[in-house]
Amino acid sequence: MTKLIEMITSHLTNWGLVWFCLIFWGSIFNAILLNIITFEVTKSFYLFGYTSGFLFGLFAKYKNWGWVN
């Protein structure tokens, strides 16, 4: 059980910025897109905001941005 907890905390330590960007910035990007787009939105369009947040998180991890820590 302790090994599982160590794995989870290690994962969150290394990938926490990516998860933050996926959830936080993905929600913001999604809300902006939904307010800008006037036509009917499909379910796959919702993924675009979260994908943008995920890519932003990967970019932040690659650049070693530490503004969340």
mmCIF file of C-alpha atoms in Angstrom:
data_model
loop_
_atom_site.group_PDB
_atom_site.id
_atom_site.type_symbol
_atom_site.label_atom_id
_atom_site.label_comp_id
_atom_site.label_asym_id
_atom_site.label_seq_id
_atom_site.Cartn_x
_atom_site.Cartn_y
_atom_site.Cartn_z
ATOM 1 C CA MET A 1 0.000 0.000 0.000
ATOM 2 C CA THR A 2 2.824 2.394 0.778
ATOM 3 C CA LYS A 3 4.389 1.721 -2.621
ATOM 4 C CA LEU A 4 1.118 2.745 -4.293
ATOM 5 C CA ILE A 5 1.006 5.959 -2.272
ATOM 6 C CA GLU A 6 4.633 6.691 -3.178
ATOM 7 C CA MET A 7 3.851 6.134 -6.863
ATOM 8 C CA ILE A 8 0.862 8.494 -6.736
ATOM 9 C CA THR A 9 2.744 11.243 -4.912
ATOM 10 C CA SER A 10 5.693 10.872 -7.270
ATOM 11 C CA HIS A 11 3.372 11.129 -10.256
ATOM 12 C CA LEU A 12 1.663 14.227 -8.866
ATOM 13 C CA THR A 13 5.012 15.809 -8.068
ATOM 14 C CA ASN A 14 6.298 15.273 -11.582
ATOM 15 C CA TRP A 15 3.078 15.829 -13.532
ATOM 16 C CA GLY A 16 1.114 18.155 -11.227
ATOM 17 C CA LEU A 17 1.603 21.154 -13.486
ATOM 18 C CA VAL A 18 0.227 19.240 -16.464
ATOM 19 C CA TRP A 19 -2.830 18.120 -14.492
ATOM 20 C CA PHE A 20 -3.389 21.675 -13.245
ATOM 21 C CA CYS A 21 -3.250 23.072 -16.767
ATOM 22 C CA LEU A 22 -5.521 20.329 -18.081
ATOM 23 C CA ILE A 23 -8.220 21.017 -15.510
ATOM 24 C CA PHE A 24 -7.881 24.758 -14.835
ATOM 25 C CA TRP A 25 -6.756 26.189 -18.170
ATOM 26 C CA GLY A 26 -8.748 23.600 -20.092
ATOM 27 C CA SER A 27 -11.914 24.787 -18.361
ATOM 28 C CA ILE A 28 -11.065 28.406 -19.073
ATOM 29 C CA PHE A 29 -10.252 27.728 -22.728
ATOM 30 C CA ASN A 30 -13.448 25.697 -23.053
ATOM 31 C CA ALA A 31 -15.581 28.493 -21.561
ATOM 32 C CA ILE A 32 -13.991 31.090 -23.840
ATOM 33 C CA LEU A 33 -14.581 28.941 -26.905
ATOM 34 C CA LEU A 34 -18.201 28.272 -25.979
ATOM 35 C CA ASN A 35 -18.869 32.000 -25.561
ATOM 36 C CA ILE A 36 -17.181 32.915 -28.838
ATOM 37 C CA ILE A 37 -18.627 30.191 -31.061
ATOM 38 C CA THR A 38 -22.203 30.915 -32.141
ATOM 39 C CA PHE A 39 -23.070 27.699 -34.011
ATOM 40 C CA GLU A 40 -24.227 24.464 -32.403
ATOM 41 C CA VAL A 41 -21.344 22.770 -30.659
ATOM 42 C CA THR A 42 -20.743 19.032 -30.856
ATOM 43 C CA LYS A 43 -19.370 16.986 -27.977
ATOM 44 C CA SER A 44 -16.024 16.581 -29.701
ATOM 45 C CA PHE A 45 -15.646 20.360 -29.726
ATOM 46 C CA TYR A 46 -15.603 20.375 -25.914
ATOM 47 C CA LEU A 47 -12.403 18.353 -26.025
ATOM 48 C CA PHE A 48 -10.612 21.118 -27.920
ATOM 49 C CA GLY A 49 -10.464 23.385 -24.847
ATOM 50 C CA TYR A 50 -9.178 20.619 -22.619
ATOM 51 C CA THR A 51 -6.698 19.460 -25.246
ATOM 52 C CA SER A 52 -5.403 23.020 -25.421
ATOM 53 C CA GLY A 53 -5.004 23.043 -21.641
ATOM 54 C CA PHE A 54 -3.184 19.712 -21.743
ATOM 55 C CA LEU A 55 -0.810 20.927 -24.459
ATOM 56 C CA PHE A 56 -0.249 24.117 -22.481
ATOM 57 C CA GLY A 57 0.636 21.951 -19.467
ATOM 58 C CA LEU A 58 3.081 19.844 -21.472
ATOM 59 C CA PHE A 59 4.689 23.016 -22.792
ATOM 60 C CA ALA A 60 4.945 24.395 -19.238
ATOM 61 C CA LYS A 61 6.531 21.143 -18.033
ATOM 62 C CA TYR A 62 8.984 21.160 -20.932
ATOM 63 C CA LYS A 63 9.957 24.784 -20.190
ATOM 64 C CA ASN A 64 10.234 24.043 -16.428
ATOM 65 C CA TRP A 65 7.784 26.752 -15.459
ATOM 66 C CA GLY A 66 7.342 26.654 -11.705
ATOM 67 C CA TRP A 67 4.582 29.187 -11.192
ATOM 68 C CA VAL A 68 2.335 26.611 -9.578
ATOM 69 C CA ASN A 69 4.855 25.300 -7.056
#
